Amino acid sequence: MSSIPLSVYLVIALLLFCIGMFGVLTKRNAVIVLISVELMLNAVNINLVAFSLHGVNPGITGQVFALFIIAIAAAEAAIGLAILIALYRNRKTVNVDQMDLMKR
């Protein structure tokens, strides 16, 4: 099937997920947070496709789940950007620390 071992896929997915987690936890810009969430979802997709190729029971199931995650990520990006645009029009900032309207 593939000459690339499973461990290479897992390491790449781990690195992507860690970069995404770092972005979500440390950045204050909401656009960067959305991009970091996309990185984490893509890391999950890499794992799903890798295990569908190299897993105990190889099949197409992992690839189908990856397609569902891509659809969910596209919806999340569209809704997230729409919310950010609306907030930016009202507050003139995309800093997540200043988006505390619901707390008051």
C-alpha positions as YAML, in Angstrom:
chain: A
units: angstrom
residues:
- id: 1
  name: MET
  ca: [0.00, 0.00, 0.00]
- id: 2
  name: SER
  ca: [2.13, 2.89, 1.27]
- id: 3
  name: SER
  ca: [5.84, 2.96, 1.97]
- id: 4
  name: ILE
  ca: [5.47, 5.69, 4.58]
- id: 5
  name: PRO
  ca: [5.15, 4.15, 8.04]
- id: 6
  name: LEU
  ca: [2.25, 4.98, 10.34]
- id: 7
  name: SER
  ca: [4.55, 6.67, 12.85]
- id: 8
  name: VAL
  ca: [5.40, 9.45, 10.35]
- id: 9
  name: TYR
  ca: [1.72, 10.31, 9.96]
- id: 10
  name: LEU
  ca: [1.22, 10.29, 13.70]
- id: 11
  name: VAL
  ca: [4.20, 12.56, 14.35]
- id: 12
  name: ILE
  ca: [3.03, 15.08, 11.73]
- id: 13
  name: ALA
  ca: [-0.48, 15.02, 13.19]
- id: 14
  name: LEU
  ca: [0.93, 15.47, 16.68]
- id: 15
  name: LEU
  ca: [2.98, 18.49, 15.58]
- id: 16
  name: LEU
  ca: [-0.01, 20.08, 13.83]
- id: 17
  name: PHE
  ca: [-2.24, 19.48, 16.84]
- id: 18
  name: CYS
  ca: [0.34, 20.96, 19.23]
- id: 19
  name: ILE
  ca: [0.76, 24.06, 17.04]
- id: 20
  name: GLY
  ca: [-3.02, 24.46, 16.93]
- id: 21
  name: MET
  ca: [-3.35, 23.97, 20.68]
- id: 22
  name: PHE
  ca: [-0.60, 26.54, 21.29]
- id: 23
  name: GLY
  ca: [-2.43, 29.03, 19.07]
- id: 24
  name: VAL
  ca: [-5.76, 28.49, 20.80]
- id: 25
  name: LEU
  ca: [-4.31, 28.82, 24.28]
- id: 26
  name: THR
  ca: [-1.94, 31.75, 23.77]
- id: 27
  name: LYS
  ca: [-3.26, 34.03, 21.04]
- id: 28
  name: ARG
  ca: [-5.76, 36.82, 21.66]
- id: 29
  name: ASN
  ca: [-6.71, 37.47, 18.03]
- id: 30
  name: ALA
  ca: [-9.94, 35.61, 17.25]
- id: 31
  name: VAL
  ca: [-8.96, 34.98, 13.63]
- id: 32
  name: ILE
  ca: [-5.76, 33.26, 14.76]
- id: 33
  name: VAL
  ca: [-7.80, 31.18, 17.21]
- id: 34
  name: LEU
  ca: [-10.08, 30.04, 14.36]
- id: 35
  name: ILE
  ca: [-7.06, 29.16, 12.22]
- id: 36
  name: SER
  ca: [-5.59, 27.19, 15.13]
- id: 37
  name: VAL
  ca: [-8.81, 25.22, 15.51]
- id: 38
  name: GLU
  ca: [-8.61, 24.38, 11.81]
- id: 39
  name: LEU
  ca: [-5.06, 23.09, 12.34]
- id: 40
  name: MET
  ca: [-6.26, 20.84, 15.14]
- id: 41
  name: LEU
  ca: [-9.09, 19.48, 12.98]
- id: 42
  name: ASN
  ca: [-6.64, 18.78, 10.16]
- id: 43
  name: ALA
  ca: [-4.42, 16.87, 12.58]
- id: 44
  name: VAL
  ca: [-7.39, 14.69, 13.42]
- id: 45
  name: ASN
  ca: [-8.04, 14.18, 9.71]
- id: 46
  name: ILE
  ca: [-4.45, 13.02, 9.17]
- id: 47
  name: ASN
  ca: [-4.87, 10.47, 11.96]
- id: 48
  name: LEU
  ca: [-8.18, 9.21, 10.57]
- id: 49
  name: VAL
  ca: [-6.79, 8.74, 7.06]
- id: 50
  name: ALA
  ca: [-3.56, 7.16, 8.35]
- id: 51
  name: PHE
  ca: [-5.44, 4.66, 10.49]
- id: 52
  name: SER
  ca: [-7.80, 3.90, 7.62]
- id: 53
  name: LEU
  ca: [-4.74, 2.93, 5.55]
- id: 54
  name: HIS
  ca: [-2.53, 1.29, 8.19]
- id: 55
  name: GLY
  ca: [-4.97, 0.30, 10.91]
- id: 56
  name: VAL
  ca: [-5.95, -3.14, 12.09]
- id: 57
  name: ASN
  ca: [-8.94, -3.20, 9.76]
- id: 58
  name: PRO
  ca: [-8.03, -1.02, 6.73]
- id: 59
  name: GLY
  ca: [-10.96, 0.47, 4.91]
- id: 60
  name: ILE
  ca: [-12.59, 3.66, 3.81]
- id: 61
  name: THR
  ca: [-14.28, 4.49, 7.12]
- id: 62
  name: GLY
  ca: [-11.57, 6.87, 8.30]
- id: 63
  name: GLN
  ca: [-11.63, 8.75, 5.03]
- id: 64
  name: VAL
  ca: [-15.40, 9.15, 5.25]
- id: 65
  name: PHE
  ca: [-15.08, 10.53, 8.78]
- id: 66
  name: ALA
  ca: [-12.39, 12.92, 7.49]
- id: 67
  name: LEU
  ca: [-14.85, 14.23, 4.90]
- id: 68
  name: PHE
  ca: [-17.42, 14.86, 7.64]
- id: 69
  name: ILE
  ca: [-14.81, 16.74, 9.66]
- id: 70
  name: ILE
  ca: [-13.88, 18.85, 6.63]
- id: 71
  name: ALA
  ca: [-17.56, 19.76, 6.20]
- id: 72
  name: ILE
  ca: [-17.87, 20.64, 9.88]
- id: 73
  name: ALA
  ca: [-14.67, 22.72, 9.70]
- id: 74
  name: ALA
  ca: [-16.00, 24.64, 6.71]
- id: 75
  name: ALA
  ca: [-19.24, 25.38, 8.53]
- id: 76
  name: GLU
  ca: [-17.32, 26.38, 11.66]
- id: 77
  name: ALA
  ca: [-15.12, 28.76, 9.67]
- id: 78
  name: ALA
  ca: [-18.08, 30.36, 7.91]
- id: 79
  name: ILE
  ca: [-20.09, 30.85, 11.11]
- id: 80
  name: GLY
  ca: [-17.05, 31.91, 13.10]
- id: 81
  name: LEU
  ca: [-16.01, 34.51, 10.56]
- id: 82
  name: ALA
  ca: [-19.57, 35.83, 10.34]
- id: 83
  name: ILE
  ca: [-19.67, 36.24, 14.12]
- id: 84
  name: LEU
  ca: [-16.26, 37.92, 14.09]
- id: 85
  name: ILE
  ca: [-17.31, 40.36, 11.36]
- id: 86
  name: ALA
  ca: [-20.43, 41.27, 13.33]
- id: 87
  name: LEU
  ca: [-18.42, 41.75, 16.52]
- id: 88
  name: TYR
  ca: [-15.81, 43.80, 14.71]
- id: 89
  name: ARG
  ca: [-18.48, 46.11, 13.32]
- id: 90
  name: ASN
  ca: [-19.83, 46.72, 16.82]
- id: 91
  name: ARG
  ca: [-16.66, 46.68, 18.95]
- id: 92
  name: LYS
  ca: [-13.88, 47.55, 16.43]
- id: 93
  name: THR
  ca: [-11.66, 44.76, 17.79]
- id: 94
  name: VAL
  ca: [-11.04, 41.03, 17.29]
- id: 95
  name: ASN
  ca: [-9.32, 40.58, 20.66]
- id: 96
  name: VAL
  ca: [-10.98, 37.69, 22.50]
- id: 97
  name: ASP
  ca: [-10.33, 39.31, 25.88]
- id: 98
  name: GLN
  ca: [-12.59, 42.23, 24.96]
- id: 99
  name: MET
  ca: [-15.45, 40.03, 23.72]
- id: 100
  name: ASP
  ca: [-17.17, 39.60, 27.06]
- id: 101
  name: LEU
  ca: [-20.64, 40.95, 26.29]
- id: 102
  name: MET
  ca: [-22.35, 37.84, 27.71]
- id: 103
  name: LYS
  ca: [-20.56, 38.13, 31.07]
- id: 104
  name: ARG
  ca: [-22.16, 41.47, 31.92]
...
